[in-house]
Coordinates of C-alpha atoms and ligand atoms in Angstrom, one line a residue:
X1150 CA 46.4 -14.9 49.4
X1151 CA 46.2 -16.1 45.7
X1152 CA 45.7 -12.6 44.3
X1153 CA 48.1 -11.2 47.0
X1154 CA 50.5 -13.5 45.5
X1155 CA 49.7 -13.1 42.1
X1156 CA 49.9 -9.4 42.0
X1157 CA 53.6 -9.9 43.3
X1158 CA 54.7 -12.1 41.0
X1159 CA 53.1 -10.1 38.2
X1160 CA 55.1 -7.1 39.3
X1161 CA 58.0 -8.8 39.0
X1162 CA 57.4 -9.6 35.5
X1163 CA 56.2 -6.9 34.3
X1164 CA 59.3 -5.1 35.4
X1165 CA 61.2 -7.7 33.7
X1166 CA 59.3 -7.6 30.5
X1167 CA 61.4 -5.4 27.9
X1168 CA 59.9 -2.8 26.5
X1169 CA 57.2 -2.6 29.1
X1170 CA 60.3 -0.9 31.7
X1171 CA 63.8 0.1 30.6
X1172 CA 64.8 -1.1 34.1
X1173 CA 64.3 -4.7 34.8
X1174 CA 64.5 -6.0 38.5
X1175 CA 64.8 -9.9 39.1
X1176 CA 65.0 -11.4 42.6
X1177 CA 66.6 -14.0 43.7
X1178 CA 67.6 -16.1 46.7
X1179 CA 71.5 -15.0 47.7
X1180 CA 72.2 -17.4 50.7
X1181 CA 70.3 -18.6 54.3
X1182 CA 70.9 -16.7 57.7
X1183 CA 71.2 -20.0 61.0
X1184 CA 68.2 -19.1 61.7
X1185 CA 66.5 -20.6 58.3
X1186 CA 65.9 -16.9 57.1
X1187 CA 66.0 -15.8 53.7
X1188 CA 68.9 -13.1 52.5
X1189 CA 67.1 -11.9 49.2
X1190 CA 69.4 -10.5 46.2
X1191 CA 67.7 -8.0 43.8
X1192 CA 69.7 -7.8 40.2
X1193 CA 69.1 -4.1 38.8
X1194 CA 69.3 -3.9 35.1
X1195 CA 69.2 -0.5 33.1
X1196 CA 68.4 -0.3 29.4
X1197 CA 72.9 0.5 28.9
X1198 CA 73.6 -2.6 30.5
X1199 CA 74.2 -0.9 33.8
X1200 CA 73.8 -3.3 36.4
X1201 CA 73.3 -3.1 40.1
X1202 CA 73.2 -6.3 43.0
X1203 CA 72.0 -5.6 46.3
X1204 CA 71.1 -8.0 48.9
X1205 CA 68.4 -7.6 51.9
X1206 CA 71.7 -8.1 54.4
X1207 CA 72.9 -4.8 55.7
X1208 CA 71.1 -3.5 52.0
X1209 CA 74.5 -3.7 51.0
X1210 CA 75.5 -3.0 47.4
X1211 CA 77.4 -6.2 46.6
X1212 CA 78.0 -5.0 43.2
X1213 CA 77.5 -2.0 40.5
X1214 CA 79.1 -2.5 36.8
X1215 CA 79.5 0.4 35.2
X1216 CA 80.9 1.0 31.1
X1217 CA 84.7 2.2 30.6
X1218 CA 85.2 4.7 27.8
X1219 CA 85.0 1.8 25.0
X1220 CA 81.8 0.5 26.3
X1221 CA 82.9 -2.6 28.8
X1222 CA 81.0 -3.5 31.7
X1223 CA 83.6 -3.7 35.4
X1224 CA 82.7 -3.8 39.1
X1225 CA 83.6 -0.6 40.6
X1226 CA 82.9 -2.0 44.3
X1227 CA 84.7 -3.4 46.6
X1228 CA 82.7 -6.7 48.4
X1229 CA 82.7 -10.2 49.4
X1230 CA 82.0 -13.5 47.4
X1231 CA 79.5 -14.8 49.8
X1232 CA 77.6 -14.0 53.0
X1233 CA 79.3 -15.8 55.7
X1234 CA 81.6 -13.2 54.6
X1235 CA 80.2 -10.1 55.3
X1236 CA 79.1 -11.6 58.3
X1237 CA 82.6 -12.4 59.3
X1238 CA 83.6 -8.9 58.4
X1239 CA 83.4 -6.9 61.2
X1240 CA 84.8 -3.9 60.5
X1241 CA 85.0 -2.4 56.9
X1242 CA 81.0 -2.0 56.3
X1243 CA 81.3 -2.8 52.3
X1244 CA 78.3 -1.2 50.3
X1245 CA 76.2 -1.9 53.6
X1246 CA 73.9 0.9 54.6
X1247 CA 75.2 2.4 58.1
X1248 CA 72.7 3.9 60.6
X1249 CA 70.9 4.4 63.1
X1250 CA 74.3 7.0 63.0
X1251 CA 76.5 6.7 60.2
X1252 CA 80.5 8.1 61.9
X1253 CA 81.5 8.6 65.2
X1254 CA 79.7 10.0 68.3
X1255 CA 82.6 11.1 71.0
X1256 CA 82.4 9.6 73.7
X1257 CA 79.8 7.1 72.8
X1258 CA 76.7 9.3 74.1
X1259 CA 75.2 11.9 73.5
X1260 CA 72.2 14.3 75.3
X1261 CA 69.3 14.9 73.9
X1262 CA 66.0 16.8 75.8
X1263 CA 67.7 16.5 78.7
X1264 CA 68.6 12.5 79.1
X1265 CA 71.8 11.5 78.3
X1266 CA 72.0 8.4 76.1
X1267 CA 74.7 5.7 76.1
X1268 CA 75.9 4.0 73.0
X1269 CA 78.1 0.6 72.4
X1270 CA 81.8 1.4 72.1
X1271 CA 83.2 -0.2 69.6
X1272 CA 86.0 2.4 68.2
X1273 CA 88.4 3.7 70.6
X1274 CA 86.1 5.2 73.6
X1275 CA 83.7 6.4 70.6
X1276 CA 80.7 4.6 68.9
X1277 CA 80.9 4.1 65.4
X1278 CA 78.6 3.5 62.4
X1279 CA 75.7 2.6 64.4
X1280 CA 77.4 0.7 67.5
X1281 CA 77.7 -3.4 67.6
X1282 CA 74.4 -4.6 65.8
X1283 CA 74.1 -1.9 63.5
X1284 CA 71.8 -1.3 60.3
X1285 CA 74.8 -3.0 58.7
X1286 CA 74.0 -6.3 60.2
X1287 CA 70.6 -6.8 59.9
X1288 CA 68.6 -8.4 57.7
X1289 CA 66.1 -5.7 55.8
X1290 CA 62.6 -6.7 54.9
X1291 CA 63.0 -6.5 51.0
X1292 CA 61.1 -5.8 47.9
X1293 CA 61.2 -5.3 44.6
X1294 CA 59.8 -1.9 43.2
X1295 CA 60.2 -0.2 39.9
X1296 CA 63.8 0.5 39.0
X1297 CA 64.9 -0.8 41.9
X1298 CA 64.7 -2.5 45.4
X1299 CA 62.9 -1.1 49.0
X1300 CA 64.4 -1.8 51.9
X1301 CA 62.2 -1.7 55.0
X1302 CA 63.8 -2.3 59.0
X1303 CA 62.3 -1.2 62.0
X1304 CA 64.9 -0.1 64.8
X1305 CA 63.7 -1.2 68.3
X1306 CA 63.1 1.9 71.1
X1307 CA 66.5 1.8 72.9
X1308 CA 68.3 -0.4 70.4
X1309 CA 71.8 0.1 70.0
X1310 CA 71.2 3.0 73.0
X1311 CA 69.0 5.1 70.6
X1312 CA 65.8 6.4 71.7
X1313 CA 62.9 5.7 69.7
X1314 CA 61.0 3.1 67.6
X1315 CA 62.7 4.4 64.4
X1316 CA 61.6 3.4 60.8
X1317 CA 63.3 2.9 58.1
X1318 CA 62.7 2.7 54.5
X1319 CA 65.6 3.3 52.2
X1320 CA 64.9 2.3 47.8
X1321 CA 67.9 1.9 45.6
X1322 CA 67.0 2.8 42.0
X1323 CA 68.6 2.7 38.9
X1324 CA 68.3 5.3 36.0
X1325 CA 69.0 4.9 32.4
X1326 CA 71.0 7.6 32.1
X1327 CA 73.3 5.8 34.4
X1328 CA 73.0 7.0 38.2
X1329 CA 72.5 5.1 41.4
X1330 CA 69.9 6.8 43.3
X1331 CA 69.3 6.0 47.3
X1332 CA 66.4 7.3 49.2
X1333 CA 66.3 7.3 53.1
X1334 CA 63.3 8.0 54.4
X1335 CA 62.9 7.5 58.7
X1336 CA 60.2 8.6 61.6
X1337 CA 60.3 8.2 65.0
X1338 CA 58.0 8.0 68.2
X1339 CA 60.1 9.5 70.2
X1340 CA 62.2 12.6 69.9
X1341 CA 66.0 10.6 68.7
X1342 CA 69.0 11.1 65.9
X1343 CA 69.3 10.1 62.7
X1344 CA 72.1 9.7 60.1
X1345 CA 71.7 6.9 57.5
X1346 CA 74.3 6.8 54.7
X1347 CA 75.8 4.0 52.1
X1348 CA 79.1 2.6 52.9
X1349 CA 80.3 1.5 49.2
X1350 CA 84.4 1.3 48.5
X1351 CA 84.4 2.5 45.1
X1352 CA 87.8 1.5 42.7
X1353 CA 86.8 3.1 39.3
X1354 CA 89.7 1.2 37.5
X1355 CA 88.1 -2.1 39.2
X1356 CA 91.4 -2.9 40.6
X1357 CA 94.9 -2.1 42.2
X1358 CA 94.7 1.3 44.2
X1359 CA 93.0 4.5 43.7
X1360 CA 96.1 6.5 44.8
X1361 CA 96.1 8.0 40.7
X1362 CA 92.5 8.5 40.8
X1363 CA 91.3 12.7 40.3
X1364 CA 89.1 13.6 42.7
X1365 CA 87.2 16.9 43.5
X1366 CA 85.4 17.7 46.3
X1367 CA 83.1 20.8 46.8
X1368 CA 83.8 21.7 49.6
X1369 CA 86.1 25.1 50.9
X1370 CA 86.3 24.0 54.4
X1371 CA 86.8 20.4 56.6
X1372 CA 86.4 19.5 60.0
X1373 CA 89.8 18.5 61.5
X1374 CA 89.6 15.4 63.7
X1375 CA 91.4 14.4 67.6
X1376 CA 93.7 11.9 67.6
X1377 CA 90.1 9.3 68.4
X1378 CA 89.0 10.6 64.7
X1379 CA 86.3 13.2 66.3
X1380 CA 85.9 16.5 65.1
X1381 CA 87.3 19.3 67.1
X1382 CA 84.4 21.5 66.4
X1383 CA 86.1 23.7 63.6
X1384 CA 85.4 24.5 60.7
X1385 CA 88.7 24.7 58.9
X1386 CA 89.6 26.3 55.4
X1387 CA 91.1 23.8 53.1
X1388 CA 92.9 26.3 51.4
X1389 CA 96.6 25.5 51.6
X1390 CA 96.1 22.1 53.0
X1391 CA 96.7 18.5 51.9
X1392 CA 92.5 18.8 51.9
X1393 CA 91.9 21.4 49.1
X1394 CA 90.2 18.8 46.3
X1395 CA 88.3 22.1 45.1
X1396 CA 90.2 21.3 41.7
X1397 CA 90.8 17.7 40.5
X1398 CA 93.7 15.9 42.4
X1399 CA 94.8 12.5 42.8
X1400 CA 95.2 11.3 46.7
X1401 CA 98.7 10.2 45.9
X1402 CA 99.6 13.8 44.9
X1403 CA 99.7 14.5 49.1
X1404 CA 98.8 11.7 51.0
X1405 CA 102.0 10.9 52.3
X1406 CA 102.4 14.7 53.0
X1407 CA 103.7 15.2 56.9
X1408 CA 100.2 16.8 58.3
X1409 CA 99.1 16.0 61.5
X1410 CA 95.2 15.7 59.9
X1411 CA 96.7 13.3 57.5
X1412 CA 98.8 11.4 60.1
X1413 CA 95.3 11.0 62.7
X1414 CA 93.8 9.7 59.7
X1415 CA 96.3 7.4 58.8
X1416 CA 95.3 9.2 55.1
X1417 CA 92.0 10.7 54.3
X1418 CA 89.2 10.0 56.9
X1419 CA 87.6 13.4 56.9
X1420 CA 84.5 15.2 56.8
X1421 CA 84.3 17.8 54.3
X1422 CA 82.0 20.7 54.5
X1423 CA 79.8 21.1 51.5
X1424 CA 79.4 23.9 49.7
X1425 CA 76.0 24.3 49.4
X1426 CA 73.6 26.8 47.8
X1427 CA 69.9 25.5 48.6
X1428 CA 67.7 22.4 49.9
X1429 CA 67.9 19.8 46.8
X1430 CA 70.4 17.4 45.5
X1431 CA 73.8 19.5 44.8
X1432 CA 77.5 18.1 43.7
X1433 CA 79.1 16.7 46.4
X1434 CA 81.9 14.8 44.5
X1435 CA 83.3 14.0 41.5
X1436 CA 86.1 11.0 40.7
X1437 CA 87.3 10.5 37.0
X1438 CA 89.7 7.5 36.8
X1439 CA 92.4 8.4 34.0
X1440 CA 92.9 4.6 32.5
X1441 CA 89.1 3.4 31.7
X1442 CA 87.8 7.3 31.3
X1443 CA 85.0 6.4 34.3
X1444 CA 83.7 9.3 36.1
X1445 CA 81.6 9.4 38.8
X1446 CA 79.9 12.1 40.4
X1447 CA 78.4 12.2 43.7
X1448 CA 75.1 14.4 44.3
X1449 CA 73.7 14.8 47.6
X1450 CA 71.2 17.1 50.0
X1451 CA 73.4 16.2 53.0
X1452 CA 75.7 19.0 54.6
X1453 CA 79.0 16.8 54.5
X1454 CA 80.8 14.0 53.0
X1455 CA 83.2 11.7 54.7
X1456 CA 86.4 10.9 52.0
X1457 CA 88.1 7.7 53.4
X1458 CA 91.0 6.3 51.4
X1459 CA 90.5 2.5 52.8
X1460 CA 93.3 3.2 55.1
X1461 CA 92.6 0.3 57.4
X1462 CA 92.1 -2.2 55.0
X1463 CA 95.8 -4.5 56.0
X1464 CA 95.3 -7.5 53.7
X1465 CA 93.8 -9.6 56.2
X1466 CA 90.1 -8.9 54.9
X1467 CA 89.6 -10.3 51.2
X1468 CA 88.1 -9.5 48.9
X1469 CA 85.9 -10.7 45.8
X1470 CA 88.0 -13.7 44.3
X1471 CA 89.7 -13.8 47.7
X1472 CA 91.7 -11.3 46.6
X1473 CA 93.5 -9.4 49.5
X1474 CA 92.4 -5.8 50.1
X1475 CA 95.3 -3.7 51.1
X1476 CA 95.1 0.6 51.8
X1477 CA 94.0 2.7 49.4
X1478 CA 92.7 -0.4 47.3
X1479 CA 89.3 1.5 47.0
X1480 CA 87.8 5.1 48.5
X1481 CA 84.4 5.9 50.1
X1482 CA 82.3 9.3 49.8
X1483 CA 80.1 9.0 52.7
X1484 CA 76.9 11.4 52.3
X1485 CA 76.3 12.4 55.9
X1486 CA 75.8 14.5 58.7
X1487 CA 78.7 15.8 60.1
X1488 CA 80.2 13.1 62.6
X1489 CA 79.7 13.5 66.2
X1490 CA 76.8 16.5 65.6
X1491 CA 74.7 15.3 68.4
X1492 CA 77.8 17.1 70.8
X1493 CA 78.1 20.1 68.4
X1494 CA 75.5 22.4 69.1
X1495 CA 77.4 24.3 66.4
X1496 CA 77.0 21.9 63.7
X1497 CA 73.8 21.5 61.5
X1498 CA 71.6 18.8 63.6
X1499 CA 71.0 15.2 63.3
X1500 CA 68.1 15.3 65.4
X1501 CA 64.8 13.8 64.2
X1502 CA 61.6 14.9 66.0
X1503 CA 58.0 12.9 66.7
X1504 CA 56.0 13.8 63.5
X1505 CA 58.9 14.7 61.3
X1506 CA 60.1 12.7 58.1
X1507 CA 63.6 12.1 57.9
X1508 CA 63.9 12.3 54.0
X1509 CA 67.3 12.3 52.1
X1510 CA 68.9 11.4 49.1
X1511 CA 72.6 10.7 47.8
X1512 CA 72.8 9.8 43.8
X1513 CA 75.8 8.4 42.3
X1514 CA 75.9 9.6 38.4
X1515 CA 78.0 7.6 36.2
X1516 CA 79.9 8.1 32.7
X1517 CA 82.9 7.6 30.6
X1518 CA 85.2 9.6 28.5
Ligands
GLA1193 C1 84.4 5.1 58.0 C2 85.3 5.7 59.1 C3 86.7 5.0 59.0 C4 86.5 3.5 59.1 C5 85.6 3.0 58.1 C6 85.3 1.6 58.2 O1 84.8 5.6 56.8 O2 85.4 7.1 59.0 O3 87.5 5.5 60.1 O4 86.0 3.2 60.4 O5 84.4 3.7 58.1 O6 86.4 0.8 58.3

């Protein structure tokens, strides 16, 4: 016990030491859950000043500060000031991670091997983000490792309507060239679906809207959505449309555009289709915010991202400083599987098997110029 405890403290420190790791990672206590349980907040630190907090609830990113073009240090997430709440948010997922299936399944259920599983509804007659009590809301088992934090849950055998014991590891780590790096890893003990993903609002200027934001997205096709947000099953060329990001564009340039994709949406709530070329991590993204010079660049192994412009934020949820969180204050690159893949044969699959590793990783790359 003595030595078990030892050893962890002296991890700690030695990651805190400087000059022994460019990296430092402090814990600290964030708040109490009713039932006495500690929520655990892990302070990131990389040798620029880069700084990253995420708490053990929902693994959410609470905050990431990030340099501007002349050097200072602003919060480019969107999040709450404490953790009643993000408990009493219910429906905009800030920085949490989402699973066990990050979007939409139609229909809530899906049929795998055979059996056809039911899942909670909880958007339209679909089940989103993981149903009711979903990776979002729990409280992860929590360490500190080098560079960054590992967050451990284990998802219960029918939990949420999901087959299988699933387990989950995810790490968030820090680099010193400036990139947020998240590792999923999963496996299950019975035959299920998996799609884990981060659910960060980013705002680049750190406040008002991110309308005049330039965004590119690699990506030559999307996959239009019903009027309940779930893809049709095609596979359509951007070209032409409001969705063509191949070159840098701001979402104001065509957001307001009359296009039935755009009107569903209420905005952008899409899935694009990557463009892809092999296995490993490949550019996703990229947002460059004009005022401050910061640039972000998403890289991913996933086949699609989902672009959301906030467009059901309303000003009823607040934000940090109580500040009211209106559409388009902020946008979100969701790394993902495709939504609603378990009922598109066509689609590349979310299925995890007995004995396989579900292993991914999405890294957001940050500079100024
Ligand atoms: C995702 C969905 C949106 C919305 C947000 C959370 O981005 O695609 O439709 O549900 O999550 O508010």
């Amino acid at each position: 016990m003595r030595s078990l405890l030892f050893s962890g403290v002296a991890a700690l420190l030695l990651a805190a030491v400087p000059g022994t790791a460019a990296v430092t990672v402090k814990k600290s206590d964030y708040a109490k859950l009713p039932d006495g349980s500690t929520v655990s907040q892990f302070t990131v630190t990389n040798a620029k000043g880069m700084e990253a907090k995420i708490i053990s609830w929902g693994g959410v990113l609470v905050s990431l500060k990030t340099p501007d073009r002349t050097g200072k240090l602003g919060d480019v997430v969107l999040g709450h000031d404490s953790l009643a709440d993000y408990r009493a948010d219910t429906g905009t997922y800030f920085g949490a991670l989402i699973g066990r299936y990050a979007n939409r399944i139609g229909g809530a259920k899906f049929t795998l091997d055979g059996k056809t599983y039911k899942l909670p509804v909880n958007d339209n007659a679909n089940s989103l983000h993981g149903g009711i009590l979903g990776f979002d809301k729990r409280n992860w088992a929590a360490r500190a490792v080098a560079n960054g934090v590992e967050l451990a849950l284990t998802s219960k055998d029918g939990e949420e309507g999901y087959p299988g014991t699933l387990k989950v590891v995810v790490t968030y780590t820090l680099t010193d060239d400036n990139a947020l790096r998240i590792h999923y890893t999963a496996t299950t003990d019975k035959n299920t679906i998996v799609n884990l993903s981060n659910h960060s609002y980013w705002n680049l200027k750190g406040e008002g809207d991110v309308l005049g934001h330039l965004v590119t997205i690699n990506a030559d096709k999307f996959t239009p959505v019903d009027g309940g947000l779930i893809p049709t099953g095609e596979l359509k060329p951007v070209d032409g449309t409001p969705f063509d990001f191949r070159k840098p564009t701001t979402p104001g340039a065509r957001i307001n555009q009359a296009d039935e994709q755009l009107t569903r949406g209420k905005g952008y709530d899409h899935n694009w289709v990557l463009n892809r070329t092999g296995k490993g991590l490949e550019l996703a993204a990229r947002v460059a915010e004009p005022t401050t010079g910061r640039t972000m660049e998403v890289f991913t192994d996933q086949p699609g991202v989902q672009f959301y412009t906030g467009n059901f934020l309303n000003g009823s949820v607040k934000g940090k400083g109580g500040k009211p969180m209106n559409q388009r204050t902020a946008l979100c690159l969701e790394t993902q599987h495709y939504p609603d893949s378990p009922n598109k044969p066509s689609f590349p699959s979310a299925e995890l098997k007995v004995g396989e590793k579900y292993d991914t990783t999405t890294e957001f790359r940050f500079s100024a110029r």
